XYZ file of C-alpha atoms in Angstrom:
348
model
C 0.915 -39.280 -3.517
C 2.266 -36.963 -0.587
C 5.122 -35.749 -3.099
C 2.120 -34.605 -5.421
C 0.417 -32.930 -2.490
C 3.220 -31.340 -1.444
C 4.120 -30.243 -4.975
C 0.793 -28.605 -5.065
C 0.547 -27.319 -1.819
C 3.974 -25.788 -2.679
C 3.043 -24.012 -5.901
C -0.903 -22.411 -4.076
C 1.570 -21.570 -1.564
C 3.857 -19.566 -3.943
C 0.915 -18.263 -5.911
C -1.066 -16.548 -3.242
C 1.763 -15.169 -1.803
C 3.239 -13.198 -4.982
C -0.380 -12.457 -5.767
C -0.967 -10.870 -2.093
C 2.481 -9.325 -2.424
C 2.072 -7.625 -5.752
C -1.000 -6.715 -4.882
C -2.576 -7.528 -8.463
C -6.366 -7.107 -7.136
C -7.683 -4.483 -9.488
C -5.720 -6.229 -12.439
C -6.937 -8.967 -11.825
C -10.904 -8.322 -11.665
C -10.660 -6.789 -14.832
C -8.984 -9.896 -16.508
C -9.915 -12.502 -14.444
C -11.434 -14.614 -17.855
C -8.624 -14.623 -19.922
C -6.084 -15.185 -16.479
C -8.128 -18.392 -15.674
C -8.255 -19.228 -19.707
C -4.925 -19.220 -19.208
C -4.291 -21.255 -15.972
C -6.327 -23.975 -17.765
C -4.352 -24.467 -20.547
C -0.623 -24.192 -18.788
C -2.567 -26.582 -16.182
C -3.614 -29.321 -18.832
C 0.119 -28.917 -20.516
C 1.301 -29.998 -17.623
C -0.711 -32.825 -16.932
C -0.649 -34.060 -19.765
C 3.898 -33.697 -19.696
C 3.282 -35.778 -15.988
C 1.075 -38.308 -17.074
C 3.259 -39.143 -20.379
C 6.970 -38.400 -18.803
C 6.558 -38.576 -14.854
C 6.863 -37.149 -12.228
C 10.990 -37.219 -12.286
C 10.894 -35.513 -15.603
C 8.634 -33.011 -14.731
C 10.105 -32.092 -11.283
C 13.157 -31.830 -13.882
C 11.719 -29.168 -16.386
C 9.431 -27.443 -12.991
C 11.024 -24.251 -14.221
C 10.094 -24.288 -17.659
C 6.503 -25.749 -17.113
C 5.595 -23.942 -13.843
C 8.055 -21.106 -12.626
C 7.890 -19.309 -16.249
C 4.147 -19.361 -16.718
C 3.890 -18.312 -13.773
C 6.076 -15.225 -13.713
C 4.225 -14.389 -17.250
C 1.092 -13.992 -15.865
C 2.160 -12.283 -12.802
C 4.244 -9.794 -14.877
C 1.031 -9.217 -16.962
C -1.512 -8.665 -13.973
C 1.252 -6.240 -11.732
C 1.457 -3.020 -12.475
C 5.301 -3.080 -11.220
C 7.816 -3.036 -13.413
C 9.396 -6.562 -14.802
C 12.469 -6.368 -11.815
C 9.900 -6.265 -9.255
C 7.649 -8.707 -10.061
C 11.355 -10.856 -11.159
C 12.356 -10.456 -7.379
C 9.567 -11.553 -5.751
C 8.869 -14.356 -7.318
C 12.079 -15.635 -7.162
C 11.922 -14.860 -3.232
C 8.894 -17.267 -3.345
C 10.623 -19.823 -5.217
C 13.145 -19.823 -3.220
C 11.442 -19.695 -0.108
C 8.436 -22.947 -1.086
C 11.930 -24.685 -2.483
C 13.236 -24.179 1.145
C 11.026 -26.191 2.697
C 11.480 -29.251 1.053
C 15.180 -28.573 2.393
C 13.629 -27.985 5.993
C 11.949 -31.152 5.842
C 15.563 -33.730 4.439
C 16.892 -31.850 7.611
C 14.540 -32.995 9.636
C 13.764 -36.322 8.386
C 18.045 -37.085 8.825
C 16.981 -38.089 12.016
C 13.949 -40.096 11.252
C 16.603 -42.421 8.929
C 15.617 -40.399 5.771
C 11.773 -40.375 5.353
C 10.442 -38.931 2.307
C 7.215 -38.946 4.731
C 8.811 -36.628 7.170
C 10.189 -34.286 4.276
C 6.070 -33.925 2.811
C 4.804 -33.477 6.509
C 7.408 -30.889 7.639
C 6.717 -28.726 4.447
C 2.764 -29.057 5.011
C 3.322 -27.608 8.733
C 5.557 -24.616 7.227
C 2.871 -23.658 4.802
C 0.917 -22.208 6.861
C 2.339 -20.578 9.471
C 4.899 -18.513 6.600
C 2.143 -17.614 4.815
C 1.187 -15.690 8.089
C 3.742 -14.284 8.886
C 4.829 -12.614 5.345
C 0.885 -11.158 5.410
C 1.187 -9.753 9.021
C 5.012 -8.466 8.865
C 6.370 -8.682 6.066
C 3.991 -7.755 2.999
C 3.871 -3.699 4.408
C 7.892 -3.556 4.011
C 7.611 -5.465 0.602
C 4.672 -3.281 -0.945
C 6.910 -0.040 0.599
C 9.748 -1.244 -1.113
C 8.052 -1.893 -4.261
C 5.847 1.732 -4.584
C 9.083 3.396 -3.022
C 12.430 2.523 -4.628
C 13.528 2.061 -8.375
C 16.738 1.784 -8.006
C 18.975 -1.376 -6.769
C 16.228 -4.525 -7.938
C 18.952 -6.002 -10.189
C 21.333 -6.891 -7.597
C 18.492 -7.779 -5.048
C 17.270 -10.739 -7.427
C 20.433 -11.429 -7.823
C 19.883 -13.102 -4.259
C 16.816 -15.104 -4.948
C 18.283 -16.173 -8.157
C 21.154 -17.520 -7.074
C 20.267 -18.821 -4.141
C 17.167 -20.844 -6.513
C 19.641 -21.826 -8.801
C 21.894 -23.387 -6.182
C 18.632 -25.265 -4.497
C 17.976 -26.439 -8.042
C 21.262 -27.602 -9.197
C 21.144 -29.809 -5.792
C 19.090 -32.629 -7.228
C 16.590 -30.591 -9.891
C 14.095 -30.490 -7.477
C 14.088 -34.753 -7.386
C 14.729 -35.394 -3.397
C 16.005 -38.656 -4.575
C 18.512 -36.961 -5.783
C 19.954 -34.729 -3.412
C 23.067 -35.589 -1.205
C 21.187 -35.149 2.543
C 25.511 -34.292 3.878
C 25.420 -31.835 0.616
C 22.091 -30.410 2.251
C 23.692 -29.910 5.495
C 27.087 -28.477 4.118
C 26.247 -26.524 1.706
C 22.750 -25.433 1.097
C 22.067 -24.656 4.403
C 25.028 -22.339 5.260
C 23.863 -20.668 2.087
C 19.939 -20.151 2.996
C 21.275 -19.038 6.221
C 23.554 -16.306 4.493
C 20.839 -15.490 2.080
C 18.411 -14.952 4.613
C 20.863 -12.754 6.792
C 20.935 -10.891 3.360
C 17.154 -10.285 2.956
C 17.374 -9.547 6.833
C 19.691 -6.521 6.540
C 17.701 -5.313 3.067
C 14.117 -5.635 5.025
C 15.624 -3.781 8.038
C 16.795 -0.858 5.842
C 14.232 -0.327 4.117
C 12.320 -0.279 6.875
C 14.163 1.953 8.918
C 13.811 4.431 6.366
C 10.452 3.413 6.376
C 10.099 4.678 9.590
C 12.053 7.745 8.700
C 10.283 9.063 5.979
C 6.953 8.387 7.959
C 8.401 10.317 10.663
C 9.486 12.830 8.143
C 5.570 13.142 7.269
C 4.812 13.275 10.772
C 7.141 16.394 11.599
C 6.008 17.954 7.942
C 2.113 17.508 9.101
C 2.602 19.092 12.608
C 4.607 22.554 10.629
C 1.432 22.446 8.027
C -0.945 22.091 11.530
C 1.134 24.928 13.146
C 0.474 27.335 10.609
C -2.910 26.534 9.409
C -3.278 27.234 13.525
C -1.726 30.403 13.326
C -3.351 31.614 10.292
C -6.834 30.278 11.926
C -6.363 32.400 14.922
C -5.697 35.234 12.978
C -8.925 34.748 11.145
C -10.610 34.537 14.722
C -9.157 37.685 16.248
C -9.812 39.734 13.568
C -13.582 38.011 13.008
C -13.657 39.005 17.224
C -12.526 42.365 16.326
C -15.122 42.892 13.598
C -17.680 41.339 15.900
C -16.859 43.849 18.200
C -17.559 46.580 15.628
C -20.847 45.493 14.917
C -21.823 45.104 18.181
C -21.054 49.010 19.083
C -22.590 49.815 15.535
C -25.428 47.611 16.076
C -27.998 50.087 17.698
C -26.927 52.525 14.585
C -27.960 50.251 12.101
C -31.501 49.263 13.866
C -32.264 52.928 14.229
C -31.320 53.432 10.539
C -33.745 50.588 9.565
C -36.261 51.737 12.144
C -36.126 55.026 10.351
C -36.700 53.878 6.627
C -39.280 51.274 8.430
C -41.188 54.601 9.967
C -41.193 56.296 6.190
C -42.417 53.382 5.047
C -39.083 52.724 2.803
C -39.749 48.749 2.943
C -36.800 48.645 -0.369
C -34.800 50.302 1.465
C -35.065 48.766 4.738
C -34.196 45.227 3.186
C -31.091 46.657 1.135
C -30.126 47.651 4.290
C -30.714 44.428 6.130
C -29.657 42.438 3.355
C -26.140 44.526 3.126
C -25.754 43.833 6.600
C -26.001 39.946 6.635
C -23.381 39.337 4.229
C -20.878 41.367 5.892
C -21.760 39.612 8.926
C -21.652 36.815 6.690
C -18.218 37.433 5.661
C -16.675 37.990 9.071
C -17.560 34.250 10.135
C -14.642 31.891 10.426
C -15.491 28.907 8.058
C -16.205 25.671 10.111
C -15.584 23.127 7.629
C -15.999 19.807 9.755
C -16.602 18.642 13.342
C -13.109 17.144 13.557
C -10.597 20.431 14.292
C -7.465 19.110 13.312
C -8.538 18.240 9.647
C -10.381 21.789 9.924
C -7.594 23.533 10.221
C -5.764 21.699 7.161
C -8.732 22.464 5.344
C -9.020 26.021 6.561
C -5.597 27.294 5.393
C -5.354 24.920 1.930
C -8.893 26.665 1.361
C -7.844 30.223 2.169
C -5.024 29.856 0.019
C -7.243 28.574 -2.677
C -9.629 31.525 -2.035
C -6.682 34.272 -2.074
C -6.032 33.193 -5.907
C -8.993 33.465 -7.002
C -9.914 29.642 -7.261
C -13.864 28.890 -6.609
C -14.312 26.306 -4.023
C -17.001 24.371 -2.795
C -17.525 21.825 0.132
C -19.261 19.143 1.381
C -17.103 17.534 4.076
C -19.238 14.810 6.220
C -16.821 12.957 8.895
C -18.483 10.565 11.087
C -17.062 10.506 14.809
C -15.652 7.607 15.155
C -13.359 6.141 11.874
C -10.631 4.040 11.279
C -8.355 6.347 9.483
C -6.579 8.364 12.061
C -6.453 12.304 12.208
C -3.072 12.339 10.486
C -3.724 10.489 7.522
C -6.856 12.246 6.623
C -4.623 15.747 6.934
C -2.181 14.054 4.918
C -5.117 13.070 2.743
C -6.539 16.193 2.190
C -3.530 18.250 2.390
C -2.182 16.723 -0.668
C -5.516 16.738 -2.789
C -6.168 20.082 -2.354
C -2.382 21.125 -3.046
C -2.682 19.127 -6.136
C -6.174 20.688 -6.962
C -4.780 24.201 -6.243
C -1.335 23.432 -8.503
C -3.563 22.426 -11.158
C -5.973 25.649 -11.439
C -3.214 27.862 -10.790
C -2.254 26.161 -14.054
C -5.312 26.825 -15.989
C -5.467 29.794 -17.928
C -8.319 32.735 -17.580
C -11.167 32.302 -20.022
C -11.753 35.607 -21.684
């Protein structure tokens, strides 16, 4: 019974995990009938192969009944292409396979348990599952939405090193040599995880780099939309300062159509004057000043070429998303939105 449990603990484990690192979500809601009609039938295929062949023979086809299905319907609900999806879940197999390894290690000293092998993969479970969420899932999505290049030979990795595990007994502990386990498999999980090590630490130092790439890029766009802001506000000052010497010449002007009763006249006047009081105003976009000055220069810009723009910005004070992001956020949108009406042509 606790090689069943652990069987199925194993495979949940595996599941979730390539589901959380794929990040199949939106695929997922949309399909979620025909995924499930699916589970259901693999699921009673393979009851019905354990309950007429047992549990031997079915540990001995596991990657025909369970790893294949399962890598179908994964490579259906991610939108990654077919190496991706390939490499992680033979990191998963590799890594729920591992366990069971973990646990003949352990139970060496407790004069070969089978009971020690099923407990000491239930306590790994857990804890893994943990830490690939907190630490490693970012560097895995990253590496996944960021490179294109290089997947064959990183599943060559997981293969091999699932093919070797599997060849060691075909996944029937009974089977497998506990002095084979020590001399062999291990010294090779060791060197493939030394491998993953060194391809998570690249990829996230450039991580890192490209992020502090961003960072330096967002401070040049924040430096000039600052320097094309104060620009704005001196000359706005310097127009203000105009009006405010002109200022008794246009309320004696109006005070003088006012007196000839020349009411039409009066409010062209006044009217004439608002908007080019109007137009020396500096646009305040948003409370939040760096994300008003992003806004402020991608909007002149959009202005100076003609392109009509309208806004309706409402940032609360307190958010989660910090000030960088949301420049990054809106930087690129309204790039984008500018690109693409520059592209439009001029209805006649």
């Amino acid at each position: 019974m606790l090689d069943y449990i652990r069987t199925a603990l194993s495979l949940i484990f595996a599941i979730s995990v390539i589901y959380m690192l794929l990040d199949c979500k939106s695929k997922y809601q949309k399909y979620r009938y025909p995924v499930w009609g699916y589970v259901v039938v693999v699921a009673a295929v393979n009851i019905v192969i354990l309950s007429q062949y047992g549990y031997i023979v079915f540990m001995e086809y596991y990657p025909l009944l369970i790893h294949l299905p399962t890598f179908l319907v994964f490579a259906f609900l991610s939108e990654f292409k077919l190496i991706k999806v390939f490499f992680v879940h033979c990191t998963l197999v590799g890594i729920s396979t591992s366990f069971s390894m973990v646990g003949l290690l352990v139970s060496y000293f407790f004069d070969s348990s089978r009971d020690v092998v099923n407990i000491v993969s239930y306590i790994l479970y857990v804890p893994t599952w943990w830490v690939i969420y907190k630490h490693l899932r970012p560097v895995f999505l990253y590496m996944l939405r960021n490179t294109n290049k290089g997947w064959v030979a990183f599943s060559l990795i997981p293969l091999s090193y699932s093919v070797i595990l599997y060849s060691g007994g075909r996944y029937n502990l009974d089977e497998v040599d506990i002095y084979q386990v020590f001399w062999s498999v291990l010294p090779l999980s060791i060197l493939a995880f030394s491998a993953y090590y060194v391809v998570f630490r690249f990829f996230q130092q450039t991580r890192e780099q490209l992020e502090l790439q961003n960072e330096q890029n967002l401070l040049k766009s924040q430096v000039t939309a600052a320097q094309l802001h104060f620009e704005a506000l001196e000359e706005c000052q310097e127009k203000t300062a105009v009006y405010r010497h002109d200022m008794r010449h246009h309320l004696t002007l109006i005070g003088s159509y006012l007196a000839d009763n020349k009411k039409q006249l009066a409010q062209h006047y006044i009217t004439k004057v608002e908007k080019d009081i109007e137009e020396i105003r500096v646009e305040q976009y948003c409370g939040n000043y760096t994300v008003n000055l992003i806004l402020y220069s991608y909007i002149s810009e959009a202005k100076a070429a003609g392109i009509q723009v309208e806004t309706q910005i409402n940032l609360p004070d307190e958010n989660t998303v910090t000030d960088m992001d949301l420049c990054v956020i809106f930087g690129n949108g309204l790039e984008n939105a500018i690109h693409a009406c520059k592209g439009v042509p001029l209805e006649k």
